[in-house]
Coordinates of C-alpha atoms in Angstrom, one line a residue:
Chain A
M1 CA -158.1 36.9 -26.0
L2 CA -159.9 33.5 -26.0
A3 CA -160.5 33.3 -29.9
P4 CA -156.6 33.3 -30.8
A5 CA -156.0 30.8 -28.0
A6 CA -158.9 28.7 -29.5
S7 CA -157.4 29.0 -33.0
L8 CA -153.9 27.9 -31.9
V9 CA -155.4 24.9 -30.0
A10 CA -157.3 24.0 -33.1
A11 CA -154.3 24.2 -35.3
V12 CA -152.5 22.0 -32.8
L13 CA -155.2 19.5 -32.8
F14 CA -155.8 19.5 -36.5
T15 CA -152.2 19.6 -37.5
G16 CA -150.5 17.9 -34.6
C17 CA -152.5 14.7 -35.1
A18 CA -151.0 12.9 -37.9
S19 CA -152.9 10.4 -40.1
V20 CA -151.9 6.9 -40.5
P21 CA -150.7 7.4 -44.1
G22 CA -148.7 10.5 -43.1
E23 CA -147.0 8.6 -40.1
L24 CA -146.3 5.6 -42.5
R25 CA -144.8 8.0 -45.1
S26 CA -142.7 9.7 -42.4
A27 CA -141.4 6.4 -41.0
L28 CA -140.6 5.3 -44.5
Q29 CA -138.8 8.5 -45.2
E30 CA -136.7 8.0 -41.9
T31 CA -135.9 4.4 -43.0
N32 CA -134.9 5.7 -46.5
A33 CA -132.6 8.3 -44.9
A34 CA -130.9 5.7 -42.9
V35 CA -130.5 3.3 -45.6
Q36 CA -129.0 5.9 -47.9
S37 CA -126.8 7.0 -45.1
A38 CA -125.5 3.4 -44.6
R39 CA -125.1 3.0 -48.3
L40 CA -123.0 6.2 -48.6
A41 CA -120.9 5.0 -45.6
V42 CA -120.3 1.6 -47.1
R43 CA -119.3 3.1 -50.4
L44 CA -116.7 5.3 -48.6
D45 CA -115.4 2.3 -46.8
V46 CA -114.9 0.3 -50.1
T47 CA -113.2 3.2 -51.7
H48 CA -111.0 3.8 -48.4
R49 CA -112.3 7.3 -47.9
A50 CA -113.5 6.8 -44.6
T51 CA -112.3 5.2 -41.4
T52 CA -113.9 2.0 -39.9
A53 CA -114.9 4.0 -36.9
V54 CA -116.9 6.6 -38.8
V55 CA -118.5 3.9 -41.0
D56 CA -119.3 1.6 -37.9
T57 CA -120.8 4.7 -36.2
T58 CA -122.7 5.7 -39.2
L59 CA -124.3 2.1 -39.4
T60 CA -125.1 2.0 -35.8
D61 CA -126.9 5.3 -36.1
A62 CA -128.7 4.1 -39.1
L63 CA -129.9 1.1 -37.2
Q64 CA -131.3 3.3 -34.3
E65 CA -133.1 5.3 -36.8
I66 CA -134.8 2.4 -38.5
T67 CA -135.5 0.8 -35.0
S68 CA -137.3 4.1 -34.1
A69 CA -139.2 4.1 -37.4
A70 CA -140.2 0.5 -36.7
A71 CA -141.5 1.4 -33.2
T72 CA -143.5 4.1 -34.6
V73 CA -145.3 2.0 -37.4
S74 CA -145.9 -0.8 -34.7
Q75 CA -147.7 1.6 -32.5
L76 CA -150.1 2.9 -35.3
D77 CA -153.6 1.9 -35.2
P78 CA -155.2 1.5 -38.6
S79 CA -158.8 2.3 -39.0
T80 CA -159.3 0.6 -42.5
S81 CA -158.1 -2.5 -44.1
A82 CA -156.1 -0.6 -46.7
E83 CA -154.2 1.1 -43.8
A84 CA -153.5 -2.2 -42.2
T85 CA -152.1 -3.6 -45.4
N86 CA -150.0 -0.6 -46.0
R87 CA -148.9 -0.9 -42.4
Q88 CA -147.8 -4.5 -42.9
A89 CA -146.0 -3.8 -46.0
A90 CA -144.1 -0.8 -44.4
L91 CA -143.0 -3.1 -41.4
R92 CA -141.8 -5.7 -43.9
L93 CA -139.6 -3.0 -45.7
I94 CA -138.4 -1.7 -42.4
R95 CA -137.4 -5.4 -41.4
Q96 CA -135.7 -5.8 -44.7
A97 CA -133.9 -2.5 -44.1
T98 CA -132.7 -3.6 -40.6
D99 CA -131.4 -6.9 -42.0
A100 CA -129.6 -5.0 -44.7
V101 CA -128.0 -2.6 -42.3
N102 CA -127.0 -5.5 -40.0
T103 CA -125.5 -7.4 -43.0
A104 CA -123.5 -4.2 -44.0
R105 CA -122.2 -3.9 -40.4
G106 CA -121.0 -7.6 -40.3
A107 CA -119.3 -6.9 -43.6
V108 CA -117.6 -3.9 -42.4
D109 CA -116.5 -5.5 -39.2
A110 CA -115.0 -8.5 -41.3
D111 CA -113.3 -5.9 -43.5
R112 CA -115.4 -7.0 -46.5
P113 CA -117.6 -4.0 -47.0
K114 CA -118.5 -4.8 -50.4
H115 CA -120.6 -7.7 -49.4
G116 CA -122.9 -5.3 -47.6
Q117 CA -123.6 -3.2 -50.5
A118 CA -126.1 -5.4 -52.6
D119 CA -128.7 -5.7 -49.9
L120 CA -128.6 -2.1 -49.0
G121 CA -129.1 -1.4 -52.8
T122 CA -132.1 -3.5 -53.1
V123 CA -133.9 -2.3 -50.1
G124 CA -132.9 1.1 -51.0
E125 CA -134.7 0.7 -54.3
S126 CA -137.8 -0.9 -52.6
L127 CA -138.1 2.2 -50.3
A128 CA -137.8 4.6 -53.2
R129 CA -140.7 2.7 -55.0
A130 CA -142.8 2.7 -51.9
L131 CA -142.3 6.4 -51.4
A132 CA -143.0 7.2 -54.9
R133 CA -146.4 5.3 -54.6
A134 CA -147.0 7.0 -51.2
G135 CA -146.8 10.4 -53.1
Chain B
M1 CA -95.0 42.5 -34.3
K2 CA -96.4 41.3 -31.0
R3 CA -99.5 43.4 -31.6
I4 CA -100.0 41.9 -35.0
F5 CA -99.6 38.6 -33.6
G6 CA -102.2 39.4 -30.9
V7 CA -104.7 40.7 -33.5
A8 CA -104.1 37.6 -35.8
L9 CA -104.5 35.4 -32.8
G10 CA -107.9 37.0 -31.7
I11 CA -109.3 36.9 -35.2
L12 CA -108.3 33.2 -35.7
T13 CA -109.7 32.1 -32.3
A14 CA -112.8 34.1 -33.1
I15 CA -113.2 32.1 -36.4
G16 CA -112.4 28.7 -34.9
G17 CA -114.5 29.3 -31.8
F18 CA -117.5 30.3 -33.7
V19 CA -118.9 26.9 -34.4
D20 CA -120.2 24.8 -31.8
I21 CA -122.5 21.6 -31.7
G22 CA -125.6 23.6 -32.3
D23 CA -124.1 25.3 -35.4
L24 CA -122.7 21.9 -36.8
V25 CA -126.1 20.0 -36.3
T26 CA -128.5 22.9 -37.3
N27 CA -126.5 23.8 -40.4
A28 CA -126.2 20.4 -41.4
V29 CA -129.9 19.7 -40.9
V30 CA -131.0 22.7 -42.7
G31 CA -128.5 22.0 -45.6
S32 CA -129.9 18.5 -46.0
R33 CA -133.5 19.5 -46.0
F34 CA -133.5 23.0 -47.6
G35 CA -130.2 23.3 -49.4
L36 CA -128.8 26.8 -48.9
G37 CA -132.4 28.3 -48.7
L38 CA -131.7 29.5 -45.2
V39 CA -128.3 31.2 -45.8
W40 CA -129.9 34.4 -45.3
V41 CA -130.5 33.5 -41.6
V42 CA -127.0 32.8 -41.0
L43 CA -126.1 36.4 -42.4
V44 CA -128.8 37.8 -40.2
G45 CA -127.5 35.9 -37.1
V46 CA -123.9 36.8 -37.7
V47 CA -124.7 40.5 -37.9
G48 CA -126.7 40.0 -34.8
I49 CA -124.2 38.3 -32.7
C50 CA -121.3 40.9 -33.8
L51 CA -123.8 43.6 -32.6
F52 CA -124.7 41.8 -29.5
A53 CA -121.0 40.8 -28.6
Q54 CA -119.7 44.2 -29.4
M55 CA -122.3 45.9 -27.1
S56 CA -121.6 43.5 -24.2
G57 CA -117.8 43.7 -24.6
R58 CA -118.0 47.5 -24.6
V59 CA -120.2 47.4 -21.4
A60 CA -117.5 45.2 -19.6
A61 CA -114.5 47.1 -20.9
V62 CA -115.8 50.5 -20.0
S63 CA -117.7 49.7 -16.7
G64 CA -115.2 47.2 -15.7
R65 CA -118.1 44.9 -14.7
A66 CA -119.7 42.0 -16.3
T67 CA -123.1 41.3 -17.6
F68 CA -125.1 39.9 -14.7
E69 CA -123.6 42.2 -12.1
I70 CA -124.9 45.2 -14.0
I71 CA -128.3 43.5 -15.0
R72 CA -129.1 42.9 -11.4
E73 CA -128.0 46.4 -10.4
R74 CA -129.8 48.2 -13.4
L75 CA -133.0 46.2 -13.7
G76 CA -133.5 45.3 -10.0
P77 CA -133.2 41.8 -8.5
R78 CA -136.8 40.5 -9.5
A79 CA -136.3 41.3 -13.2
G80 CA -132.7 40.2 -12.9
L81 CA -133.8 36.8 -11.2
A82 CA -136.3 36.2 -14.1
N83 CA -133.3 36.8 -16.5
L84 CA -130.9 34.7 -14.5
G85 CA -133.5 31.7 -14.5
A86 CA -134.0 31.7 -18.3
S87 CA -130.4 32.3 -19.1
F88 CA -129.1 29.6 -16.7
F89 CA -131.7 27.0 -18.0
I90 CA -130.6 27.7 -21.5
N91 CA -126.9 27.6 -20.6
L92 CA -127.5 24.3 -18.8
M93 CA -129.0 22.8 -21.9
T94 CA -126.2 23.9 -24.0
V95 CA -123.6 22.5 -21.5
T96 CA -125.4 19.3 -21.7
A97 CA -125.5 19.4 -25.5
E98 CA -121.9 20.2 -25.7
I99 CA -120.8 17.4 -23.5
G100 CA -122.9 15.0 -25.6
G101 CA -121.2 16.6 -28.7
I102 CA -117.9 15.8 -27.3
A103 CA -118.8 12.3 -26.6
L104 CA -120.3 11.7 -30.3
A105 CA -117.1 13.1 -31.6
L106 CA -115.1 10.6 -29.7
Q107 CA -117.4 7.8 -31.0
L108 CA -116.6 8.9 -34.4
I109 CA -112.9 8.6 -33.8
T110 CA -112.9 5.3 -31.6
S111 CA -116.3 3.5 -32.3
V112 CA -116.6 3.5 -28.6
D113 CA -120.3 4.0 -27.2
P114 CA -120.7 7.7 -26.6
M115 CA -122.2 6.9 -23.0
L116 CA -118.9 5.7 -22.0
W117 CA -117.3 8.9 -23.1
M118 CA -119.7 11.4 -21.4
P119 CA -118.6 11.2 -17.8
L120 CA -115.0 11.4 -19.0
A121 CA -115.7 14.4 -21.4
A122 CA -117.3 16.2 -18.2
F123 CA -114.4 15.4 -16.2
A124 CA -111.9 16.7 -18.8
V125 CA -113.8 19.7 -19.1
W126 CA -113.8 20.3 -15.4
V127 CA -110.0 19.6 -15.1
V128 CA -109.2 22.1 -18.0
I129 CA -111.2 24.7 -16.4
W130 CA -109.7 24.0 -12.9
R131 CA -106.1 23.9 -14.1
T132 CA -105.7 25.9 -17.2
K133 CA -105.2 29.7 -17.8
F134 CA -108.1 31.5 -19.3
S135 CA -106.1 32.6 -22.3
L136 CA -104.7 29.2 -23.1
L137 CA -108.1 27.3 -23.0
E138 CA -109.6 30.0 -25.1
N139 CA -106.8 30.1 -27.7
V140 CA -106.0 26.4 -28.0
T141 CA -109.5 25.3 -28.7
G142 CA -110.2 28.3 -31.0
L143 CA -107.0 27.5 -33.1
L144 CA -107.8 23.8 -33.3
G145 CA -111.5 24.6 -34.1
L146 CA -109.9 26.3 -37.4
T147 CA -109.5 22.9 -39.0
L148 CA -113.2 23.0 -39.5
I149 CA -112.2 25.1 -42.5
V150 CA -112.1 21.6 -44.1
F151 CA -115.8 22.0 -44.8
A152 CA -115.0 24.8 -47.1
V153 CA -112.4 22.9 -48.6
A154 CA -114.6 19.9 -49.1
L155 CA -117.3 22.0 -50.7
F156 CA -114.8 23.2 -53.5
L157 CA -113.5 19.5 -53.8
L158 CA -117.2 18.3 -54.3
D159 CA -117.3 20.4 -57.3
P160 CA -120.9 21.5 -56.9
N161 CA -123.1 23.3 -59.4
W162 CA -122.2 26.8 -58.0
G163 CA -125.0 28.4 -60.0
E164 CA -127.6 26.1 -58.3
L165 CA -126.1 26.8 -54.9
A166 CA -126.1 30.5 -55.6
H167 CA -129.6 30.3 -56.9
Q168 CA -130.8 28.5 -53.5
A169 CA -129.1 31.1 -51.5
S170 CA -130.2 34.2 -53.4
Q171 CA -133.9 33.1 -54.1
P172 CA -134.8 31.1 -51.0
S173 CA -137.8 28.8 -51.4
V174 CA -139.3 25.9 -49.7
P175 CA -138.4 22.6 -51.5
A176 CA -141.1 20.1 -52.5
G177 CA -141.8 17.7 -49.7
E178 CA -141.2 20.5 -47.0
E179 CA -143.7 22.9 -45.5
I180 CA -143.4 26.7 -45.0
R181 CA -143.9 26.3 -41.2
T182 CA -141.0 23.9 -41.0
Y183 CA -138.9 26.2 -43.0
W184 CA -139.7 29.1 -40.5
F185 CA -139.1 26.7 -37.6
Y186 CA -135.6 26.0 -38.8
A187 CA -135.0 29.7 -39.6
I188 CA -135.6 30.4 -35.8
A189 CA -133.5 27.3 -34.9
L190 CA -130.5 28.7 -37.2
F191 CA -130.9 32.1 -35.6
G192 CA -130.7 30.7 -32.1
A193 CA -127.7 28.8 -32.9
A194 CA -126.1 31.8 -34.2
M195 CA -127.0 33.8 -31.3
T196 CA -126.6 31.6 -28.2
P197 CA -126.7 33.7 -25.0
Y198 CA -123.5 31.8 -23.6
E199 CA -121.5 33.5 -26.2
V200 CA -122.2 37.0 -24.8
F201 CA -121.8 36.0 -21.1
F202 CA -118.5 34.4 -22.0
F203 CA -117.4 37.3 -24.1
S204 CA -118.2 40.0 -21.4
S205 CA -116.9 38.0 -18.6
G206 CA -113.8 37.1 -20.5
A207 CA -113.2 40.9 -21.0
I208 CA -113.1 41.2 -17.2
E209 CA -110.8 37.9 -17.1
E210 CA -108.3 39.4 -19.5
K211 CA -108.7 43.0 -17.8
W212 CA -109.9 44.7 -20.9
T213 CA -110.0 48.6 -20.8
V214 CA -111.2 51.1 -23.3
K215 CA -108.0 50.8 -25.1
D216 CA -108.8 47.2 -25.9
L217 CA -112.1 48.0 -27.6
G218 CA -110.4 48.4 -30.9
Q219 CA -109.0 44.9 -30.9
S220 CA -112.0 43.5 -29.7
R221 CA -114.0 45.0 -32.4
L222 CA -111.7 43.7 -35.0
N223 CA -111.7 40.0 -33.5
V224 CA -115.7 40.3 -33.8
L225 CA -116.2 42.0 -37.0
V226 CA -113.6 40.0 -38.9
G227 CA -113.7 36.6 -37.0
F228 CA -117.5 36.1 -36.4
P229 CA -118.3 36.7 -40.2
L230 CA -115.5 34.3 -41.2
G231 CA -117.0 31.9 -38.7
G232 CA -120.3 32.4 -40.4
L233 CA -118.9 31.2 -43.6
L234 CA -117.9 28.1 -42.0
S235 CA -121.5 27.6 -41.0
V236 CA -122.5 28.1 -44.7
A237 CA -119.9 25.6 -45.7
I238 CA -121.3 23.0 -43.4
A239 CA -124.9 23.6 -44.9
G240 CA -123.3 23.6 -48.4
C241 CA -121.6 20.1 -48.1
A242 CA -124.9 18.8 -46.7
A243 CA -126.9 20.4 -49.5
V244 CA -124.4 18.9 -52.2
V245 CA -124.2 15.4 -50.8
L246 CA -127.1 14.6 -48.6
L247 CA -130.0 16.4 -49.8
P248 CA -130.0 14.7 -53.4
Q249 CA -130.1 11.3 -51.5
A250 CA -132.9 12.4 -49.3
I251 CA -130.7 11.9 -46.1
D252 CA -132.1 14.3 -43.6
V253 CA -129.5 14.6 -40.9
T254 CA -130.3 13.2 -37.6
S255 CA -126.8 12.1 -36.4
L256 CA -123.3 13.6 -36.3
S257 CA -122.0 10.8 -38.4
Q258 CA -124.1 12.1 -41.3
V259 CA -122.5 15.5 -40.9
V260 CA -118.9 14.2 -41.7
L261 CA -119.9 12.0 -44.4
P262 CA -119.7 14.6 -47.3
V263 CA -116.2 15.7 -45.9
A264 CA -115.1 12.1 -46.3
K265 CA -116.4 11.8 -49.9
A266 CA -114.6 15.0 -50.9
G267 CA -111.3 14.5 -49.2
G268 CA -111.0 11.0 -48.0
T269 CA -109.3 10.1 -44.6
V270 CA -107.2 13.0 -44.4
A271 CA -110.2 15.5 -44.6
L272 CA -111.9 13.3 -42.1
A273 CA -109.1 13.5 -39.8
F274 CA -109.3 17.3 -40.0
V275 CA -113.0 17.5 -39.5
L276 CA -112.8 15.1 -36.5
I277 CA -110.2 17.1 -34.7
G278 CA -112.2 20.3 -35.5
I279 CA -115.5 19.0 -34.2
L280 CA -113.8 17.6 -31.0
A281 CA -112.0 21.1 -30.5
A282 CA -115.1 23.0 -31.3
T283 CA -117.4 21.0 -29.0
F284 CA -114.8 21.0 -26.2
G285 CA -114.2 24.7 -26.4
A286 CA -117.9 25.2 -26.4
A287 CA -118.3 23.1 -23.4
L288 CA -115.6 25.1 -21.6
E289 CA -117.4 28.3 -22.5
T290 CA -120.9 27.2 -21.6
T291 CA -119.6 25.7 -18.3
L292 CA -117.8 29.0 -17.5
S293 CA -120.9 31.0 -18.4
S294 CA -123.0 29.0 -16.1
G295 CA -120.6 29.8 -13.3
Y296 CA -120.3 33.4 -14.3
T297 CA -124.1 34.2 -14.5
L298 CA -124.8 32.6 -11.0
A299 CA -121.8 34.3 -9.4
Q300 CA -122.2 37.7 -10.9
F301 CA -126.0 37.7 -10.0
F302 CA -125.5 36.6 -6.3
G303 CA -122.3 38.5 -5.8
W304 CA -119.9 35.6 -5.3
S305 CA -116.3 36.0 -6.0
W306 CA -115.9 34.8 -9.5
G307 CA -113.2 34.4 -12.3
K308 CA -110.3 32.2 -13.5
F309 CA -108.1 35.1 -12.5
R310 CA -108.9 34.0 -8.8
S311 CA -107.6 30.9 -7.3
P312 CA -110.2 28.3 -6.9
A313 CA -110.0 28.6 -3.2
K314 CA -110.9 32.2 -3.4
A315 CA -113.9 31.6 -5.8
A316 CA -115.2 28.4 -4.3
R317 CA -118.9 28.8 -5.1
F318 CA -118.0 29.8 -8.6
H319 CA -116.2 26.5 -9.2
L320 CA -118.7 24.6 -7.2
S321 CA -121.6 25.8 -9.3
M322 CA -119.8 24.7 -12.4
I323 CA -119.1 21.2 -11.0
I324 CA -122.7 20.9 -10.3
C325 CA -123.7 22.0 -13.8
L326 CA -121.5 19.4 -15.4
L327 CA -122.9 16.8 -13.0
I328 CA -126.5 17.7 -14.1
G329 CA -125.4 17.6 -17.7
V330 CA -123.9 14.2 -17.4
A331 CA -126.9 12.8 -15.5
V332 CA -129.4 14.0 -18.1
L333 CA -127.2 12.4 -20.8
M334 CA -126.8 9.2 -18.9
T335 CA -130.7 8.7 -19.1
G336 CA -130.0 8.0 -22.8
V337 CA -131.6 10.9 -24.3
D338 CA -130.2 11.6 -27.7
P339 CA -127.6 14.6 -27.6
I340 CA -128.5 15.7 -31.1
L341 CA -132.1 16.1 -29.8
I342 CA -131.0 18.2 -26.9
T343 CA -128.9 20.2 -29.4
E344 CA -131.9 20.9 -31.6
Y345 CA -134.1 21.9 -28.6
S346 CA -131.3 24.1 -27.0
V347 CA -131.0 26.2 -30.2
V348 CA -134.8 26.9 -30.3
F349 CA -134.9 27.7 -26.5
S350 CA -131.8 30.0 -27.1
A351 CA -134.0 31.9 -29.5
I352 CA -136.9 32.0 -27.1
A353 CA -134.6 33.4 -24.2
L354 CA -132.8 35.9 -26.3
P355 CA -134.7 39.0 -25.5
L356 CA -134.3 38.4 -21.8
T357 CA -130.3 38.9 -22.3
Y358 CA -130.5 41.3 -25.3
L359 CA -132.8 43.9 -23.9
P360 CA -130.8 44.5 -20.6
I361 CA -127.5 44.9 -22.7
L362 CA -129.1 47.3 -25.0
I363 CA -130.5 49.5 -22.2
I364 CA -127.2 49.5 -20.2
S365 CA -125.1 50.2 -23.3
N366 CA -127.2 53.3 -23.9
D367 CA -126.9 54.3 -20.2
P368 CA -124.2 57.2 -19.7
Q369 CA -124.1 56.4 -16.0
Y370 CA -122.3 53.1 -16.9
M371 CA -121.0 54.0 -20.2
G372 CA -119.9 57.6 -20.0
E373 CA -119.1 58.8 -23.6
H374 CA -118.9 55.3 -24.9
V375 CA -122.8 54.9 -25.4
N376 CA -124.2 53.5 -28.4
G377 CA -124.0 55.7 -31.3
R378 CA -127.0 56.4 -33.6
V379 CA -126.1 53.8 -36.3
T380 CA -125.5 51.1 -33.6
N381 CA -128.7 51.9 -32.0
G382 CA -130.5 51.8 -35.3
F383 CA -129.3 48.3 -35.9
A384 CA -129.8 47.4 -32.3
L385 CA -133.4 48.4 -32.3
L386 CA -134.0 46.6 -35.6
Y387 CA -132.6 43.4 -34.1
L388 CA -134.7 43.9 -31.0
V389 CA -137.7 43.5 -33.4
I390 CA -136.2 40.5 -35.2
I391 CA -135.4 38.8 -31.6
L392 CA -138.8 39.4 -30.1
A393 CA -140.4 38.1 -33.3
A394 CA -138.4 35.0 -33.3
A395 CA -138.9 34.4 -29.5
L396 CA -142.8 34.8 -30.0
A397 CA -143.0 32.5 -33.0
A398 CA -140.8 29.7 -31.7
I399 CA -143.0 27.7 -29.3
P400 CA -146.1 27.7 -31.6
L401 CA -144.0 26.7 -34.5
M402 CA -142.2 24.0 -32.4
I403 CA -145.6 22.6 -31.4
I404 CA -147.3 22.8 -35.0
T405 CA -144.2 21.2 -36.7
G406 CA -143.4 18.6 -34.1
A407 CA -140.0 20.3 -33.5
G408 CA -139.2 20.3 -37.2
A409 CA -140.2 16.7 -37.9

C-alpha cells in the first residue's frame, strides 16, 4: 500500500518540479502563442474578416497571457549564470512582445490595424528563433 | 405533421443543445495541441452519453420519478448523500463556468469587460428560469445553438488537407512537443466534457417536467440517438478548425477569443456573427440547464416540491436553491478567476464524479421493481458494463494525471 503511494509522490516531486530552462521554454511558448494569436487577429482586422470587438478581445487576452508569462519568468530563481542570462533574455523578449501587442491595440483602436503588424511580426520571428535554440 | 414537427424539433434541439462551454473550450484546446488525434474520445463520449441519457430518461418515463428521488430511495440516504455532494459540487462548478462563458461571449460581441457582464448574465438566467416555460427555454436555446454548425461550414471553407486530418483521426499519435501523459489527461477531460452529469439530471427531470410516459420513449430515443451524435460532429468540427488554423501557428487555446478566430478566417464577419450567436445560445442554454440541475438534485434528494410545472410559490425551496447557486457562481467569478480555467477543471471533475451518478442509474435501470418490463436488455447491459469500466478507469486516472501534468500545462 505504501510503495505505490510513495511512487506517486516521487513522480509528483520529480516531474512536478520543473527546471528553470523548462519553465523558460514554457513561458516563451505561451508568449509566442499570444503573439501569434495577436498577429492572426490583426490580419483578420486588416482584411475586414473580424469585428473590432473580437480583435480587441483577442489582443486583451494575448496581453494577459504575456503578463502571466512575465510573472512566471520574474519569479524564477536561476542557479547558474547561464540560466540567469537566459532568464534576462527571455524577459527582454517578453517585454518586446508586450510592447508589440500594445502597439497593435493602439493601431486597432485608431482604425489603422496595419500599423500594428510590423512589430508583431518582428517579435514573432525573435520568439521562433529563441524557441528553436531552446530545443 | 405535428408529430413530424415534434420529432424534428426534438432532434434539432438535441444537436444545438449538445455543445456547452466545456465542449467549446476542451475541443478547441485539444485541436490546437493534438490536431484530430483525440477524435476517438469524442466518439466514445457520444456513445456514452447516448447510453446514459437513454437509461436515465427511461427510468424517469417508466417510474414517473426523477434521478435523485430514486437514488436516495434505492441506495439509502448515506450513499445518496455522498452522491449528492459530489454531483452538486460538479454542477456548481459547471454553473460557474457557464455564467463565465456567457460573459466571455458578450465580451466578444461588445468589447465590454466580462466581469461587468457576469452579474447581468446570472440575473438573466434567473429571470428566464423564473418566468419562462420549460419547453420554451429548452427549444429556443437549442435552436439558436444550431448556428454553431458554422464550425463545420468553416472547416470546409478553410480547405484543409483532408487526408492529413483523416490520418490524425484514424491513427492517433502524440505530436512532437507534447507528452503521452498530457495526451491522456486531455482524453479524460474530453470524455468528461461529453458526459457531464448535469445533462443526465436535466434530461431525466425534464422527462418529468414534460410528463413523459412509456409512449414517449420512442421519440426520446430518436432525439438522443440522432441528435447527440450530430452534436458530437459539431465538437469534432470545433477541434478541426483549431487543428487547421491554430495548431500550425503553435497557438495553444487559452481563451474563447482564440476559438472563434478560425471561423472568422474562413467566413469573415458573417460567419463570426453566427458563431457568436451560437456560443451565446449554447452557454446560456447550458447555464439554464445546470442551474435547473442544481435545483433538481437538491430538491429531489430532500423531498422538496420541485419543477417548473409548479408555480414558484409552490416550489419555493427549489427556486431559492437555484438563486443561491447563481449567487455563489457569480461570487466565485467576481474574484477574478479565469472562467476558462474553471471550465477546464469542471470537465475533469465531471469525469471524476461520473461513477457516482452512472452506477445508480445502471442499477435502477436493471431493477424490475422500478422498471417493470422496461429493464435494460442484454445489448444495453453489455455496453453499459463496458462503459462502467471506462468511467471507473477515467475517474481513477484523472487526479494523478492532473497533478503530474499540472492540469495539462
